[in-house]
């Protein structure tokens, strides 16, 4: 389990911005959205940027979270996607 201090700084529920970076595959965005929909169902339209060389893609999305544990669960499950390299 992660030992974060989100509960000391945030009032839940709230919007929390995640930036997910990974290998620029055709399925990266759908895999990320699949995890997000499972953990925090909603209507998401992430902003997406391709790296200069086109090898990596970053997706930024604001997710309504309900607790510190909810944020930690999202970090862990997004990070577990094969093509994901970083979750910020």
Coordinates of N, CA, C and O in Angstrom, one line a residue:
X1 N 0.8 -1.2 0.0 CA 0.0 0.0 0.0 C 0.9 1.2 0.0 O 1.9 1.3 0.6
X2 N 0.4 2.2 -0.7 CA 1.2 3.5 -0.8 C 0.9 4.3 0.5 O -0.1 4.2 1.2
X3 N 1.9 5.1 0.9 CA 1.8 5.9 2.1 C 1.8 7.4 1.7 O 2.8 8.1 1.8
X4 N 0.7 7.8 1.1 CA 0.6 9.2 0.6 C -0.1 10.1 1.7 O -0.6 9.6 2.6
X5 N 0.0 11.4 1.4 CA -0.7 12.3 2.3 C -1.8 13.1 1.6 O -2.1 14.2 2.0
X6 N -2.4 12.5 0.6 CA -3.5 13.2 -0.1 C -4.6 13.6 0.8 O -5.2 14.7 0.6
X7 N -4.9 12.8 1.8 CA -6.0 13.1 2.7 C -5.7 14.3 3.5 O -6.6 15.0 4.0
X8 N -4.5 14.7 3.7 CA -4.1 15.9 4.4 C -4.3 17.2 3.6 O -4.4 18.3 4.2
X9 N -4.3 17.1 2.3 CA -4.3 18.2 1.5 C -5.5 18.4 0.6 O -5.7 19.5 0.0
X10 N -6.3 17.4 0.5 CA -7.5 17.4 -0.4 C -8.8 17.2 0.4 O -8.8 16.5 1.5
X11 N -9.9 17.8 -0.1 CA -11.2 17.6 0.5 C -11.9 16.7 -0.5 O -12.1 17.1 -1.6
X12 N -12.4 15.5 0.0 CA -13.1 14.6 -1.0 C -14.6 14.7 -0.9 O -15.1 15.1 0.2
X13 N -15.3 14.5 -2.0 CA -14.7 14.1 -3.3 C -14.2 15.4 -4.0 O -14.6 16.5 -3.7
X14 N -13.3 15.2 -4.9 CA -12.7 16.3 -5.7 C -12.2 15.8 -7.0 O -12.1 14.6 -7.3
X15 N -11.9 16.7 -7.9 CA -11.3 16.4 -9.2 C -9.8 16.3 -9.0 O -9.2 17.1 -8.3
X16 N -9.1 15.3 -9.5 CA -7.7 15.1 -9.4 C -7.1 14.8 -10.8 O -7.6 14.0 -11.5
X17 N -6.1 15.5 -11.1 CA -5.6 15.4 -12.5 C -4.4 14.4 -12.5 O -3.5 14.4 -11.7
X18 N -4.6 13.4 -13.4 CA -3.6 12.4 -13.6 C -2.9 12.6 -15.0 O -3.6 13.0 -15.9
X19 N -1.6 12.5 -15.1 CA -0.9 12.5 -16.3 C -0.3 11.1 -16.5 O 0.5 10.7 -15.6
X20 N -0.6 10.4 -17.5 CA -0.2 9.1 -17.8 C 0.7 9.1 -19.0 O 0.2 9.5 -20.1
X21 N 1.9 8.6 -18.9 CA 2.8 8.6 -20.1 C 3.2 7.1 -20.4 O 3.4 6.3 -19.5
X22 N 3.1 6.8 -21.7 CA 3.4 5.5 -22.1 C 3.9 5.4 -23.5 O 4.0 6.4 -24.3
X23 N 4.2 4.2 -24.0 CA 4.6 3.9 -25.3 C 3.4 4.3 -26.2 O 2.2 3.9 -25.9
X24 N 3.6 4.9 -27.4 CA 2.6 5.4 -28.2 C 2.0 4.2 -29.1 O 2.3 4.1 -30.3
X25 N 1.2 3.4 -28.5 CA 0.6 2.3 -29.2 C -0.8 2.7 -29.6 O -1.4 3.7 -29.0
X26 N -1.4 1.9 -30.5 CA -2.8 2.2 -30.9 C -3.8 2.0 -29.8 O -4.9 2.5 -29.8
X27 N -3.4 1.2 -28.8 CA -4.4 0.8 -27.7 C -4.1 1.5 -26.4 O -4.9 1.3 -25.4
X28 N -3.1 2.4 -26.3 CA -2.7 3.0 -25.0 C -3.9 3.8 -24.4 O -4.3 3.5 -23.2
X29 N -4.5 4.6 -25.2 CA -5.6 5.5 -24.6 C -6.8 4.6 -24.2 O -7.3 4.8 -23.1
X30 N -7.2 3.6 -25.0 CA -8.3 2.8 -24.6 C -8.0 2.0 -23.4 O -8.9 1.7 -22.5
X31 N -6.8 1.5 -23.2 CA -6.4 0.7 -22.0 C -6.5 1.6 -20.8 O -7.0 1.2 -19.7
X32 N -6.0 2.8 -20.9 CA -6.1 3.8 -19.8 C -7.5 4.1 -19.4 O -7.9 4.0 -18.2
X33 N -8.3 4.4 -20.4 CA -9.7 4.7 -20.2 C -10.5 3.5 -19.6 O -11.4 3.7 -18.8
X34 N -10.1 2.3 -20.0 CA -10.8 1.1 -19.4 C -10.6 1.0 -17.9 O -11.5 0.8 -17.2
X35 N -9.3 1.3 -17.5 CA -9.0 1.2 -16.0 C -9.8 2.4 -15.3 O -10.4 2.2 -14.3
X36 N -9.7 3.6 -15.9 CA -10.4 4.7 -15.3 C -11.9 4.5 -15.2 O -12.5 4.7 -14.1
X37 N -12.5 4.0 -16.2 CA -14.0 3.7 -16.2 C -14.3 2.7 -15.2 O -15.4 2.7 -14.5
X38 N -13.5 1.7 -15.0 CA -13.7 0.6 -14.0 C -13.7 1.2 -12.6 O -14.5 0.8 -11.7
X39 N -12.7 2.1 -12.3 CA -12.5 2.6 -11.0 C -13.3 3.9 -10.7 O -13.6 4.2 -9.5
X40 N -13.5 4.7 -11.7 CA -14.2 6.0 -11.5 C -15.0 6.3 -12.8 O -14.6 7.1 -13.6
X41 N -16.2 5.6 -12.9 CA -17.0 5.8 -14.1 C -17.3 7.2 -14.4 O -17.6 8.0 -13.4
X42 N -17.2 7.6 -15.6 CA -17.6 9.0 -16.0 C -17.3 9.2 -17.5 O -17.0 8.3 -18.2
X43 N -17.5 10.5 -17.9 CA -17.3 10.9 -19.3 C -16.0 11.6 -19.4 O -15.9 12.7 -19.0
X44 N -15.0 10.9 -20.0 CA -13.7 11.5 -20.0 C -13.2 11.8 -21.4 O -13.5 11.0 -22.3
X45 N -12.6 12.9 -21.6 CA -12.0 13.2 -22.9 C -10.6 13.7 -22.6 O -10.4 14.9 -22.5
X46 N -9.6 12.8 -22.4 CA -8.3 13.2 -22.1 C -7.6 14.0 -23.2 O -7.8 13.8 -24.3
X47 N -6.7 15.0 -22.7 CA -5.9 15.6 -23.7 C -4.7 14.7 -23.9 O -4.2 14.1 -23.0
X48 N -4.2 14.7 -25.2 CA -3.2 13.8 -25.5 C -2.1 14.5 -26.3 O -2.4 15.3 -27.2
X49 N -0.8 14.2 -26.0 CA 0.3 14.7 -26.7 C 1.3 13.6 -27.1 O 1.6 12.8 -26.3
X50 N 1.8 13.7 -28.3 CA 2.8 12.8 -28.8 C 4.2 13.4 -28.5 O 4.4 14.6 -28.7
X51 N 5.1 12.5 -28.2 CA 6.5 13.0 -28.0 C 7.1 13.5 -29.3 O 6.6 13.1 -30.4
X52 N 8.1 14.2 -29.3 CA 8.8 14.8 -30.5 C 9.1 13.7 -31.5 O 8.8 13.9 -32.7
X53 N 9.6 12.6 -31.1 CA 9.9 11.5 -32.0 C 8.8 10.6 -32.3 O 8.9 9.7 -33.1
X54 N 7.7 10.7 -31.6 CA 6.5 9.9 -31.8 C 6.5 8.6 -31.1 O 5.6 7.7 -31.4
X55 N 7.5 8.3 -30.2 CA 7.6 7.0 -29.6 C 6.7 6.9 -28.3 O 6.3 5.9 -27.9
X56 N 6.4 8.1 -27.7 CA 5.6 8.1 -26.5 C 4.4 9.0 -26.6 O 4.4 10.0 -27.4
X57 N 3.4 8.8 -25.8 CA 2.2 9.6 -25.7 C 1.9 9.9 -24.2 O 2.1 9.0 -23.4
X58 N 1.5 11.1 -24.0 CA 1.0 11.5 -22.6 C -0.4 11.8 -22.7 O -0.9 12.5 -23.6
X59 N -1.2 11.3 -21.7 CA -2.6 11.6 -21.6 C -2.8 12.3 -20.3 O -2.4 11.8 -19.3
X60 N -3.6 13.4 -20.3 CA -3.9 14.1 -19.1 C -5.4 14.1 -18.9 O -6.1 14.4 -19.9
X61 N -5.9 13.7 -17.7 CA -7.3 13.6 -17.5 C -7.6 13.9 -16.0 O -6.8 13.6 -15.1
X62 N -8.7 14.6 -15.9 CA -9.2 15.0 -14.5 C -10.2 13.9 -14.1 O -11.2 13.7 -14.8
X63 N -10.0 13.3 -13.0 CA -10.9 12.2 -12.5 C -11.5 12.6 -11.1 O -10.8 13.1 -10.3
X64 N -12.7 12.4 -11.0 CA -13.4 12.6 -9.7 C -13.0 11.5 -8.7 O -13.4 10.4 -8.9
X65 N -12.3 11.9 -7.7 CA -11.9 10.8 -6.7 C -12.6 11.0 -5.4 O -13.0 12.1 -5.1
X66 N -12.8 9.9 -4.6 CA -13.6 10.0 -3.4 C -12.7 9.8 -2.2 O -13.3 10.0 -1.1
X67 N -11.5 9.4 -2.3 CA -10.7 9.2 -1.1 C -9.2 9.1 -1.5 O -8.9 8.9 -2.6
X68 N -8.3 9.1 -0.5 CA -6.9 8.9 -0.6 C -6.7 7.5 -1.2 O -5.9 7.3 -2.2
X69 N -7.4 6.5 -0.7 CA -7.3 5.1 -1.2 C -7.7 5.0 -2.7 O -7.1 4.3 -3.5
X70 N -8.7 5.8 -3.1 CA -9.2 5.8 -4.5 C -8.0 6.3 -5.4 O -7.8 5.8 -6.5
X71 N -7.4 7.4 -5.0 CA -6.2 8.0 -5.8 C -5.1 6.9 -5.9 O -4.6 6.7 -7.0
X72 N -4.8 6.3 -4.8 CA -3.7 5.3 -4.8 C -4.1 4.1 -5.6 O -3.2 3.6 -6.4
X73 N -5.3 3.7 -5.6 CA -5.8 2.6 -6.5 C -5.6 2.9 -7.9 O -5.2 2.1 -8.7
X74 N -6.0 4.2 -8.3 CA -5.9 4.6 -9.7 C -4.4 4.6 -10.1 O -4.0 4.1 -11.2
X75 N -3.5 5.2 -9.3 CA -2.1 5.2 -9.6 C -1.6 3.8 -9.8 O -0.9 3.5 -10.8
X76 N -1.9 2.8 -8.9 CA -1.4 1.5 -9.0 C -1.9 0.8 -10.3 O -1.1 0.1 -11.0
X77 N -3.2 0.9 -10.5 CA -3.7 0.1 -11.7 C -3.4 0.8 -13.0 O -3.2 0.1 -14.0
X78 N -3.3 2.1 -13.1 CA -2.8 2.7 -14.3 C -1.3 2.4 -14.5 O -0.9 2.1 -15.7
X79 N -0.5 2.3 -13.5 CA 0.9 2.0 -13.6 C 1.1 0.5 -14.0 O 2.2 0.2 -14.5
X80 N 0.1 -0.3 -13.7 CA 0.2 -1.7 -14.1 C 0.0 -2.1 -15.5 O 0.2 -3.2 -16.0
X81 N -0.5 -1.1 -16.3 CA -0.7 -1.3 -17.7 C 0.6 -1.5 -18.4 O 1.6 -0.7 -18.2
X82 N 0.8 -2.5 -19.2 CA 2.1 -2.8 -19.8 C 2.8 -1.7 -20.5 O 4.0 -1.5 -20.3
X83 N 2.1 -0.9 -21.3 CA 2.7 0.2 -22.1 C 2.9 1.5 -21.3 O 3.5 2.4 -21.8
X84 N 2.4 1.5 -20.1 CA 2.5 2.8 -19.3 C 3.9 2.8 -18.7 O 4.4 1.8 -18.1
X85 N 4.6 4.0 -18.8 CA 5.9 4.2 -18.2 C 5.9 5.0 -16.9 O 6.7 4.8 -16.0
X86 N 5.0 6.0 -16.8 CA 4.9 6.9 -15.7 C 3.5 7.3 -15.5 O 2.7 7.6 -16.4
X87 N 3.1 7.5 -14.2 CA 1.8 8.1 -13.8 C 2.1 9.2 -12.8 O 2.8 9.0 -11.8
X88 N 1.8 10.4 -13.2 CA 2.0 11.6 -12.4 C 0.7 12.2 -11.9 O -0.3 12.1 -12.5

